[in-house]
CSV table of C-alpha atoms in Angstrom, one decimal:
chain,number,residue,atom,x,y,z
A,24,UNK,CA,126.1,92.6,108.0
A,25,UNK,CA,123.2,91.7,105.6
A,26,UNK,CA,121.3,90.0,108.4
A,27,UNK,CA,121.6,93.1,110.6
A,28,UNK,CA,120.4,95.2,107.8
A,29,UNK,CA,117.3,93.0,107.4
A,30,UNK,CA,116.4,93.5,111.0
A,31,UNK,CA,117.0,97.2,110.9
A,32,UNK,CA,114.8,97.5,107.8
A,33,UNK,CA,112.1,95.5,109.6
A,34,UNK,CA,111.7,98.3,112.1
A,35,UNK,CA,112.0,101.0,109.5
A,36,UNK,CA,108.7,102.8,109.1
A,37,UNK,CA,107.4,101.4,112.3
A,38,UNK,CA,104.1,103.0,112.8
A,39,UNK,CA,102.7,104.0,116.1
A,40,UNK,CA,99.1,105.2,116.1
A,41,UNK,CA,98.3,107.5,119.0
A,42,UNK,CA,96.2,110.3,120.1
A,43,UNK,CA,96.1,113.6,118.4
A,44,UNK,CA,97.2,117.0,119.8
A,45,UNK,CA,96.4,117.9,123.4
A,46,UNK,CA,93.8,120.6,123.8
A,47,UNK,CA,96.5,123.3,124.2
A,48,UNK,CA,95.2,126.7,125.1
A,49,UNK,CA,96.5,128.2,121.9
A,50,UNK,CA,94.9,125.6,119.6
A,51,UNK,CA,91.8,126.6,117.8
A,52,UNK,CA,88.5,125.1,118.9
A,53,UNK,CA,88.5,122.9,115.9
A,54,UNK,CA,91.3,120.9,117.4
A,55,UNK,CA,88.9,119.4,119.9
A,56,UNK,CA,86.6,118.1,117.1
A,57,UNK,CA,87.2,114.4,117.2
A,58,UNK,CA,86.9,113.9,113.5
A,59,UNK,CA,89.5,116.6,112.8
A,60,UNK,CA,92.1,115.0,115.0
A,61,UNK,CA,95.2,114.0,113.0
A,62,UNK,CA,96.6,110.6,113.6
A,63,UNK,CA,100.2,110.7,114.7
A,64,UNK,CA,102.5,108.5,112.8
A,65,UNK,CA,106.1,108.1,114.0
A,66,UNK,CA,108.6,106.6,111.5
A,67,UNK,CA,112.1,105.6,112.0
A,68,UNK,CA,114.4,106.5,109.1
A,69,UNK,CA,117.2,104.0,108.9
A,70,UNK,CA,120.5,105.1,107.3
A,71,UNK,CA,119.9,106.0,103.7
A,72,UNK,CA,121.0,108.3,100.9
A,73,UNK,CA,119.6,110.6,98.3
A,74,UNK,CA,121.2,110.9,94.8
A,75,UNK,CA,121.2,113.2,91.9
A,76,UNK,CA,120.3,111.9,88.4
A,77,UNK,CA,123.9,112.2,87.4
A,78,UNK,CA,125.1,110.1,90.4
A,79,UNK,CA,122.5,107.4,89.7
A,80,UNK,CA,124.0,107.0,86.2
A,81,UNK,CA,127.6,107.0,87.5
A,82,UNK,CA,126.8,104.4,90.2
A,83,UNK,CA,124.3,102.2,88.3
A,84,UNK,CA,125.3,102.7,84.7
A,85,UNK,CA,124.4,105.0,81.8
A,86,UNK,CA,120.7,105.6,81.5
A,87,UNK,CA,119.9,104.0,84.9
A,88,UNK,CA,117.0,105.3,86.9
A,89,UNK,CA,115.9,104.6,90.5
A,90,UNK,CA,113.5,101.7,90.6
A,91,UNK,CA,110.8,102.2,93.3
A,92,UNK,CA,110.6,99.2,95.6
A,93,UNK,CA,108.5,100.3,98.5
A,94,UNK,CA,106.4,103.5,98.8
A,95,UNK,CA,107.1,105.7,101.8
A,96,UNK,CA,104.3,107.2,103.9
A,97,UNK,CA,104.6,110.6,102.2
A,98,UNK,CA,103.0,110.4,98.7
A,99,UNK,CA,105.5,110.3,95.9
A,100,UNK,CA,108.5,109.2,97.9
A,101,UNK,CA,109.9,105.6,97.9
A,102,UNK,CA,112.7,103.3,98.9
A,103,UNK,CA,114.5,102.3,95.7
A,104,UNK,CA,115.6,98.8,94.9
A,105,UNK,CA,119.2,100.2,94.7
A,106,UNK,CA,121.7,100.4,97.5
A,107,UNK,CA,125.2,101.8,97.6
A,108,UNK,CA,128.2,101.1,99.7
A,109,UNK,CA,129.3,104.2,101.7
A,110,UNK,CA,133.0,104.3,102.4
A,111,UNK,CA,134.5,106.6,105.1
A,112,UNK,CA,138.0,107.4,106.0
A,113,UNK,CA,140.5,104.6,106.9
A,114,UNK,CA,138.6,102.2,104.6
A,115,UNK,CA,135.7,101.7,107.0
A,116,UNK,CA,132.4,101.2,105.2
A,117,UNK,CA,128.7,100.5,105.4
A,118,UNK,CA,128.0,97.9,102.7
A,119,UNK,CA,124.3,98.4,101.9
A,120,UNK,CA,122.8,101.8,102.3
A,121,UNK,CA,119.4,102.2,100.8
A,122,UNK,CA,118.7,104.9,98.2
A,123,UNK,CA,115.5,106.9,98.6
A,124,UNK,CA,113.7,108.4,95.6
A,125,UNK,CA,112.9,110.5,93.8
A,126,UNK,CA,116.3,112.0,92.9
A,127,UNK,CA,117.4,115.4,94.2
A,128,UNK,CA,119.6,118.3,93.2
A,129,UNK,CA,122.4,117.2,95.6
A,130,UNK,CA,123.4,113.8,96.9
A,131,UNK,CA,123.3,113.3,100.6
A,132,UNK,CA,123.9,110.5,103.1
A,133,UNK,CA,121.8,110.4,106.3
A,134,UNK,CA,123.2,108.4,109.2
A,135,UNK,CA,122.4,107.8,112.8
A,136,UNK,CA,125.3,108.6,115.2
A,137,UNK,CA,125.9,104.9,115.7
A,138,UNK,CA,126.3,104.5,111.9
A,139,UNK,CA,128.6,107.5,111.8
A,140,UNK,CA,130.8,106.1,114.6
A,141,UNK,CA,131.0,102.8,112.6
A,142,UNK,CA,132.1,104.7,109.6
A,143,UNK,CA,134.5,106.9,111.5
A,144,UNK,CA,132.9,110.1,110.3
A,145,UNK,CA,131.7,113.0,112.5
A,146,UNK,CA,128.3,113.6,111.1
A,147,UNK,CA,126.8,117.0,112.2
A,148,UNK,CA,123.1,117.3,112.9
A,149,UNK,CA,121.6,119.1,109.9
A,150,UNK,CA,118.2,119.7,108.4
A,151,UNK,CA,117.9,117.7,105.1
A,152,UNK,CA,119.4,119.6,102.2
A,153,UNK,CA,121.6,121.9,104.4
A,154,UNK,CA,124.9,120.2,103.7
A,155,UNK,CA,127.4,123.1,103.3
A,156,UNK,CA,130.6,122.3,105.2
A,157,UNK,CA,129.6,118.8,106.2
A,158,UNK,CA,132.0,115.8,105.7
A,159,UNK,CA,132.1,113.9,102.5
A,160,UNK,CA,132.5,110.2,101.7
A,161,UNK,CA,132.8,107.8,98.8
A,162,UNK,CA,129.8,106.1,97.3
A,163,UNK,CA,130.4,102.8,95.5
A,164,UNK,CA,127.8,101.3,93.2
A,165,UNK,CA,127.9,98.2,90.9
A,166,UNK,CA,129.0,100.4,87.9
A,167,UNK,CA,131.0,103.2,89.4
A,168,UNK,CA,132.2,105.4,92.2
A,169,UNK,CA,131.3,108.9,93.3
A,170,UNK,CA,133.3,111.0,95.7
A,171,UNK,CA,131.1,113.4,97.7
A,172,UNK,CA,133.0,116.4,99.0
A,173,UNK,CA,130.1,117.1,101.4
A,174,UNK,CA,126.7,115.6,102.3
A,175,UNK,CA,127.1,113.2,105.3
A,176,UNK,CA,124.7,114.3,108.0
A,177,UNK,CA,122.6,113.1,110.9
A,178,UNK,CA,119.2,114.3,109.8
A,179,UNK,CA,117.6,116.5,112.4
A,180,UNK,CA,114.4,115.0,113.8
A,181,UNK,CA,111.4,116.7,112.2
A,182,UNK,CA,107.6,116.4,111.8
A,183,UNK,CA,105.9,116.7,108.4
A,184,UNK,CA,102.4,118.1,108.5
A,185,UNK,CA,100.0,120.1,106.3
A,186,UNK,CA,98.8,123.6,107.2
A,187,UNK,CA,95.6,122.3,108.7
A,188,UNK,CA,97.5,120.1,111.1
A,189,UNK,CA,99.8,123.0,112.0
A,190,UNK,CA,96.8,125.2,112.8
A,191,UNK,CA,95.4,122.5,115.0
A,192,UNK,CA,98.7,122.2,116.9
A,193,UNK,CA,99.0,125.9,117.1
A,194,UNK,CA,102.4,125.9,115.3
A,195,UNK,CA,103.8,127.1,112.0
A,196,UNK,CA,106.4,125.9,109.5
A,197,UNK,CA,109.9,126.3,111.1
A,198,UNK,CA,108.7,126.1,114.7
A,199,UNK,CA,110.0,123.4,117.0
A,200,UNK,CA,107.9,120.9,118.9
A,201,UNK,CA,108.6,118.0,121.4
A,202,UNK,CA,107.7,114.4,120.9
A,203,UNK,CA,107.0,112.4,124.0
A,204,UNK,CA,107.3,108.6,123.6
A,205,UNK,CA,105.9,106.5,126.4
A,206,UNK,CA,107.6,103.2,126.5
A,207,UNK,CA,107.9,100.7,129.4
A,208,UNK,CA,110.9,101.8,131.5
A,209,UNK,CA,112.4,104.0,128.8
A,210,UNK,CA,110.1,106.9,128.1
A,211,UNK,CA,111.7,109.9,126.4
A,212,UNK,CA,110.9,113.4,125.4
A,213,UNK,CA,112.7,114.4,122.1
A,214,UNK,CA,113.0,118.1,122.0
A,215,UNK,CA,113.9,120.2,118.9
A,216,UNK,CA,111.5,118.5,116.5
A,217,UNK,CA,111.4,120.8,113.5
A,218,UNK,CA,107.9,121.5,112.0
A,219,UNK,CA,107.9,121.2,108.2
A,220,UNK,CA,104.5,122.3,107.2
A,221,UNK,CA,103.2,122.6,103.7
A,222,UNK,CA,100.0,122.3,101.8
A,223,UNK,CA,100.0,118.5,101.2
A,224,UNK,CA,102.2,116.5,103.6
A,225,UNK,CA,100.7,113.9,105.8
A,226,UNK,CA,101.3,114.1,109.6
A,227,UNK,CA,104.4,112.1,110.2
A,228,UNK,CA,107.4,112.4,112.6
A,229,UNK,CA,110.8,111.2,111.4
A,230,UNK,CA,113.4,110.1,113.9
A,231,UNK,CA,116.5,108.0,113.3
A,232,UNK,CA,117.4,104.5,114.5
A,233,UNK,CA,119.3,105.8,117.6
A,234,UNK,CA,116.3,107.8,118.7
A,235,UNK,CA,114.0,104.9,118.0
A,236,UNK,CA,116.1,102.4,119.8
A,237,UNK,CA,116.7,104.7,122.8
A,238,UNK,CA,113.0,104.7,123.5
A,239,UNK,CA,112.2,101.2,122.1
A,240,UNK,CA,109.6,102.8,119.7
A,241,UNK,CA,108.6,99.3,118.8
A,242,UNK,CA,107.2,98.8,122.3
A,243,UNK,CA,105.9,102.3,122.8
A,244,UNK,CA,102.4,102.6,124.4
A,245,UNK,CA,101.7,106.2,123.5
A,246,UNK,CA,103.2,109.1,121.5
A,247,UNK,CA,102.4,112.7,121.9
A,248,UNK,CA,103.4,115.8,120.0
A,249,UNK,CA,103.8,118.8,122.3
A,250,UNK,CA,104.6,122.5,121.8
A,251,UNK,CA,108.2,123.2,122.6
A,252,UNK,CA,107.4,126.3,124.6
A,253,UNK,CA,104.2,124.9,126.1
A,254,UNK,CA,102.9,121.7,127.7
A,255,UNK,CA,105.4,119.1,128.8
A,256,UNK,CA,105.1,115.4,129.3
A,257,UNK,CA,105.3,115.4,133.1
A,258,UNK,CA,102.4,115.7,135.5
A,259,UNK,CA,102.3,119.0,137.3
B,6,UNK,CA,134.3,95.0,114.0
B,7,UNK,CA,137.3,95.6,116.2
B,8,UNK,CA,137.6,99.1,114.9
B,9,UNK,CA,134.0,99.9,115.8
B,10,UNK,CA,134.6,98.5,119.2
B,11,UNK,CA,137.6,100.9,119.7
B,12,UNK,CA,135.4,103.9,118.9
B,13,UNK,CA,132.6,102.7,121.1
B,14,UNK,CA,134.9,102.2,124.0
B,15,UNK,CA,136.4,105.7,123.4
B,16,UNK,CA,133.1,107.2,124.2
B,17,UNK,CA,132.4,104.9,127.1
B,18,UNK,CA,132.5,106.6,130.4
B,19,UNK,CA,132.2,109.9,128.7
B,20,UNK,CA,131.9,112.4,131.4
B,21,UNK,CA,129.8,115.5,131.4
B,22,UNK,CA,130.3,118.0,134.2
B,23,UNK,CA,127.3,120.0,134.9
B,24,UNK,CA,125.3,121.9,137.4
B,25,UNK,CA,124.0,120.3,140.6
B,26,UNK,CA,120.3,119.8,141.5
B,27,UNK,CA,117.8,122.6,140.9
B,28,UNK,CA,116.6,124.4,144.1
B,29,UNK,CA,113.5,122.2,144.2
B,30,UNK,CA,110.9,123.2,146.8
B,31,UNK,CA,111.2,119.8,148.6
B,32,UNK,CA,115.0,119.9,148.8
B,33,UNK,CA,116.5,120.9,152.1
B,34,UNK,CA,118.1,124.3,152.5
B,35,UNK,CA,121.5,122.7,152.4
B,36,UNK,CA,121.0,121.9,148.7
B,37,UNK,CA,121.5,125.6,148.0
B,38,UNK,CA,124.9,125.7,149.7
B,39,UNK,CA,127.3,125.9,146.8
B,40,UNK,CA,130.0,123.7,148.4
B,41,UNK,CA,127.4,120.9,149.0
B,42,UNK,CA,126.3,120.7,145.4
B,43,UNK,CA,127.1,117.3,143.9
B,44,UNK,CA,128.7,117.3,140.4
B,45,UNK,CA,126.6,115.3,138.0
B,46,UNK,CA,128.5,112.7,136.0
B,47,UNK,CA,126.8,111.0,133.1
B,48,UNK,CA,128.5,107.8,131.9
B,49,UNK,CA,127.6,105.7,128.9
B,50,UNK,CA,127.8,102.0,129.5
B,51,UNK,CA,128.7,100.2,126.3
B,52,UNK,CA,127.7,96.6,126.0
B,53,UNK,CA,129.4,94.5,128.6
B,54,UNK,CA,128.9,91.4,130.8
B,55,UNK,CA,129.2,90.3,134.4
B,56,UNK,CA,130.5,86.9,135.2
B,57,UNK,CA,130.4,84.5,138.2
B,58,UNK,CA,133.8,83.1,139.5
B,59,UNK,CA,132.8,79.7,138.1
B,60,UNK,CA,132.2,81.1,134.6
B,61,UNK,CA,135.5,83.0,134.6
B,62,UNK,CA,137.3,79.7,135.2
B,63,UNK,CA,135.3,77.9,132.4
B,64,UNK,CA,135.9,80.7,129.9
B,65,UNK,CA,139.5,81.7,130.7
B,66,UNK,CA,140.9,78.5,132.3
B,67,UNK,CA,141.2,76.8,135.7
B,68,UNK,CA,142.3,79.3,138.4
B,69,UNK,CA,141.7,82.3,136.1
B,70,UNK,CA,140.7,85.6,137.7
B,71,UNK,CA,139.5,88.8,136.2
B,72,UNK,CA,142.4,91.2,135.6
B,73,UNK,CA,141.5,94.9,136.2
B,74,UNK,CA,142.4,97.0,133.3
B,75,UNK,CA,140.6,100.3,133.9
B,76,UNK,CA,138.9,101.5,137.1
B,77,UNK,CA,135.3,102.6,136.7
B,78,UNK,CA,134.0,105.8,138.3
B,79,UNK,CA,132.4,103.9,141.2
B,80,UNK,CA,135.1,102.8,143.7
B,81,UNK,CA,136.0,99.1,143.5
B,82,UNK,CA,134.5,98.5,140.0
B,83,UNK,CA,136.6,98.0,136.9
B,84,UNK,CA,136.7,97.0,133.2
B,85,UNK,CA,138.6,93.8,133.0
B,86,UNK,CA,141.3,92.9,130.5
B,87,UNK,CA,139.1,90.0,129.4
B,88,UNK,CA,136.4,90.0,126.7
B,89,UNK,CA,134.0,87.3,125.6
B,90,UNK,CA,132.2,86.5,122.4
B,91,UNK,CA,128.4,86.6,122.9
B,92,UNK,CA,126.6,84.3,120.5
B,93,UNK,CA,122.9,84.6,119.9
B,94,UNK,CA,120.4,82.5,117.9
B,95,UNK,CA,121.1,81.8,114.3
B,96,UNK,CA,124.8,82.0,114.9
B,97,UNK,CA,124.9,85.8,115.1
B,98,UNK,CA,127.4,87.1,117.5
B,99,UNK,CA,129.2,90.1,119.1
B,100,UNK,CA,132.9,89.2,119.0
B,101,UNK,CA,134.3,91.2,121.9
B,102,UNK,CA,132.1,92.1,124.8
B,103,UNK,CA,134.0,93.6,127.7
B,104,UNK,CA,133.8,91.9,131.1
B,105,UNK,CA,133.3,94.2,134.1
B,106,UNK,CA,134.5,93.3,137.6
B,107,UNK,CA,134.3,92.3,140.3
B,108,UNK,CA,132.5,88.9,139.7
B,109,UNK,CA,128.9,88.5,140.8
B,110,UNK,CA,126.6,85.7,141.9
B,111,UNK,CA,125.0,85.4,138.4
B,112,UNK,CA,126.4,86.1,135.0
B,113,UNK,CA,124.6,88.7,132.9
B,114,UNK,CA,125.0,90.4,129.5
B,115,UNK,CA,124.0,94.1,129.2
B,116,UNK,CA,123.3,95.3,125.7
B,117,UNK,CA,121.8,98.4,124.0
B,118,UNK,CA,118.8,97.7,121.8
B,119,UNK,CA,121.0,98.2,118.8
B,120,UNK,CA,123.3,95.5,120.0
B,121,UNK,CA,120.4,93.2,120.7
B,122,UNK,CA,119.1,93.7,117.2
B,123,UNK,CA,122.5,92.8,115.8
B,124,UNK,CA,122.5,89.7,117.9
B,125,UNK,CA,118.9,88.8,117.0
B,126,UNK,CA,117.8,88.7,120.7
B,127,UNK,CA,114.9,90.5,122.2
B,128,UNK,CA,116.4,92.0,125.3
B,129,UNK,CA,113.9,93.2,127.8
B,130,UNK,CA,114.6,96.4,129.9
B,131,UNK,CA,115.6,95.2,133.3
B,132,UNK,CA,117.3,96.5,136.4
B,133,UNK,CA,120.7,94.9,136.8
B,134,UNK,CA,120.5,91.6,138.6
B,135,UNK,CA,116.8,91.1,137.8
B,136,UNK,CA,117.2,88.5,135.1
B,137,UNK,CA,114.4,85.9,135.7
B,138,UNK,CA,112.7,85.0,132.5
B,139,UNK,CA,115.1,86.9,130.3
B,140,UNK,CA,116.6,85.4,127.2
B,141,UNK,CA,119.9,83.4,127.3
B,142,UNK,CA,122.9,83.3,125.0
B,143,UNK,CA,126.2,81.5,124.6
B,144,UNK,CA,129.4,83.0,125.9
B,145,UNK,CA,132.7,81.9,124.3
B,146,UNK,CA,136.1,82.5,125.8
B,147,UNK,CA,139.6,81.4,124.9
B,148,UNK,CA,139.3,78.3,127.1
B,149,UNK,CA,135.7,77.3,127.1
B,150,UNK,CA,132.0,78.0,126.5
B,151,UNK,CA,129.2,78.8,128.8
B,152,UNK,CA,125.5,78.6,128.0
B,153,UNK,CA,123.4,81.0,129.9
B,154,UNK,CA,119.7,80.1,130.2
B,155,UNK,CA,118.9,83.7,131.1
B,156,UNK,CA,120.7,87.0,131.6
B,157,UNK,CA,120.6,89.0,128.4
B,158,UNK,CA,119.0,92.4,129.2
B,159,UNK,CA,119.0,96.0,128.3
B,160,UNK,CA,120.0,97.6,131.6
B,161,UNK,CA,117.4,100.2,132.7
B,162,UNK,CA,118.9,103.7,133.0
B,163,UNK,CA,119.7,104.6,136.6
B,164,UNK,CA,121.5,107.0,138.8
B,165,UNK,CA,123.9,106.0,141.6
B,166,UNK,CA,124.1,108.4,144.5
B,167,UNK,CA,124.7,108.4,148.2
B,168,UNK,CA,122.1,109.2,150.8
B,169,UNK,CA,123.3,112.8,151.1
B,170,UNK,CA,122.9,113.4,147.4
B,171,UNK,CA,119.4,111.8,147.6
B,172,UNK,CA,118.4,114.1,150.4
B,173,UNK,CA,119.6,117.1,148.4
B,174,UNK,CA,117.5,116.0,145.4
B,175,UNK,CA,114.6,115.2,147.6
B,176,UNK,CA,114.4,111.6,146.5
B,177,UNK,CA,115.0,108.2,148.0
B,178,UNK,CA,116.3,104.8,146.9
B,179,UNK,CA,113.8,103.3,144.4
B,180,UNK,CA,112.3,106.6,143.2
B,181,UNK,CA,112.5,107.6,139.6
B,182,UNK,CA,113.9,110.8,138.2
B,183,UNK,CA,114.4,112.4,134.8
B,184,UNK,CA,117.6,113.3,133.1
B,185,UNK,CA,117.5,116.3,130.7
B,186,UNK,CA,120.4,116.4,128.3
B,187,UNK,CA,120.8,119.7,126.3
B,188,UNK,CA,122.6,119.1,123.1
B,189,UNK,CA,122.6,121.2,119.9
B,190,UNK,CA,119.5,120.2,117.9
B,191,UNK,CA,119.0,117.0,119.7
B,192,UNK,CA,118.1,117.7,123.4
B,193,UNK,CA,116.3,114.9,125.1
B,194,UNK,CA,114.6,114.1,128.4
B,195,UNK,CA,115.1,110.6,129.6
B,196,UNK,CA,112.4,109.6,132.0
B,197,UNK,CA,112.3,106.5,134.3
B,198,UNK,CA,115.8,107.0,135.7
B,199,UNK,CA,115.9,104.7,138.7
B,200,UNK,CA,117.5,106.1,141.9
B,201,UNK,CA,120.0,103.7,143.4
B,202,UNK,CA,121.0,105.3,146.7
B,203,UNK,CA,123.3,103.8,149.3
B,204,UNK,CA,125.8,105.0,151.8
B,205,UNK,CA,128.9,105.2,149.6
B,206,UNK,CA,128.1,105.6,145.9
B,207,UNK,CA,129.3,108.6,144.0
B,208,UNK,CA,126.7,110.6,142.0
B,209,UNK,CA,126.7,109.0,138.5
B,210,UNK,CA,124.0,108.4,135.8
B,211,UNK,CA,124.4,105.3,133.7
B,212,UNK,CA,122.8,105.3,130.2
B,213,UNK,CA,123.6,103.0,127.3
B,214,UNK,CA,125.0,103.7,123.9
B,215,UNK,CA,121.6,104.1,122.2
B,216,UNK,CA,120.6,106.7,124.7
B,217,UNK,CA,124.0,108.4,124.5
B,218,UNK,CA,123.9,108.5,120.8
B,219,UNK,CA,120.3,109.7,120.6
B,220,UNK,CA,121.3,112.9,122.3
B,221,UNK,CA,124.9,113.1,121.2
B,222,UNK,CA,126.1,113.1,124.8
B,223,UNK,CA,129.6,113.9,123.6
B,224,UNK,CA,128.4,117.3,122.3
B,225,UNK,CA,126.0,118.0,125.2
B,226,UNK,CA,126.1,121.5,126.7
B,227,UNK,CA,124.2,120.8,129.9
B,228,UNK,CA,122.8,117.9,131.9
B,229,UNK,CA,120.2,118.2,134.6
B,230,UNK,CA,118.7,115.7,137.0
B,231,UNK,CA,115.0,116.4,137.7
B,232,UNK,CA,112.3,114.9,139.9
B,233,UNK,CA,110.0,112.7,137.8
B,234,UNK,CA,106.9,114.2,139.4
B,235,UNK,CA,108.3,117.6,139.7
B,236,UNK,CA,110.1,120.2,137.6
B,237,UNK,CA,110.5,119.6,133.9
B,238,UNK,CA,113.0,120.7,131.3
B,239,UNK,CA,110.7,123.1,129.4
B,240,UNK,CA,110.2,126.7,130.1
B,241,UNK,CA,106.8,127.5,131.6
């Protein structure tokens, strides 16, 4: 299991550089200015969890803090040194699930469907933070155990961007886009990609390991971000 | 691992009933005749292998034959009672990989990318039977061991159909189509779906577990087969 985890982590945060937005009719003229074109980074989020300060102390001992191990692409976020064991019903478990920092106001476990099947949990697709009514699980750390009554989700695919990127794509926070990934013999279009626009985020798509493996993101030759109600990936 | 396998098998051959082909301009008038509309079945192929008669005897003993356990949707094909262990480099392995029958002229192991990552093998996307230059592996059965010098692939997504279905969709054997799967918050369009048309096959799409999990096929509300160079899933 540890070996598998190594490989999965090796493809985490796989970065694909590709072209900027297409010259959609609704995009402002500035979108065609080469220097203004945002680079499109597509990252695979492997299964991970977010913890509250309180849960960090229960799992890793009084006074424990998350220890940053690897910075994520978005400034201020990181993969922590710490991992937890996630235990589902019928004693099935995932032994080493990475904790991402910084801490949050609610603990949450984000799985791909394949992970959820392994664990025997039906994880609903939810936007991060929206965990009401979702299944719970048990988290086991070296110093203690936390039972979550809710918080196990499949994170909905989304794209982070700043307001300037959003303007160039002709979209706004809360809109949906499509991501087309061109890959030899397994190109896909992922619809329902939520736009999360704010003042400071870097342009970055987050998909999970199932989505990344379905299209072999590692071998992708091109990625494009398209408006959900507009252009599509096919030629007509 | 056995528990996981049970769950994976439970979703194998998941069947989604949906509408027939769209009234594409190139389709003959007969396509609009309600009674003539083929039902679209989408099946997930979990990891499995095909064996030669010779390899069945090496793995399961002299005189051994495949024992049909469960018929597949295509007439004459079945999941056998037998399973093999597939061993990759560095002693990593998948303990119970189902054998599908009938036997073939060459043995072949079909994995999803997630399986290939677990096994530590780089499985290229190939159409079934086209295994030249692909990685090998070791198969272990209760009575013997077979070393395959080639044959580990990720099976390319495809759609079986008979010539009448092909005529209705306006495609021919060897063409590519697209499959759009509408699923709450994770709709996808799978491009590069190879058309395998012959006189007798039933209309059935084969995708693998990664593709099925990426779009939560289990929870899909609609599936559509579209021409690769024609209509697309978006509204415009």
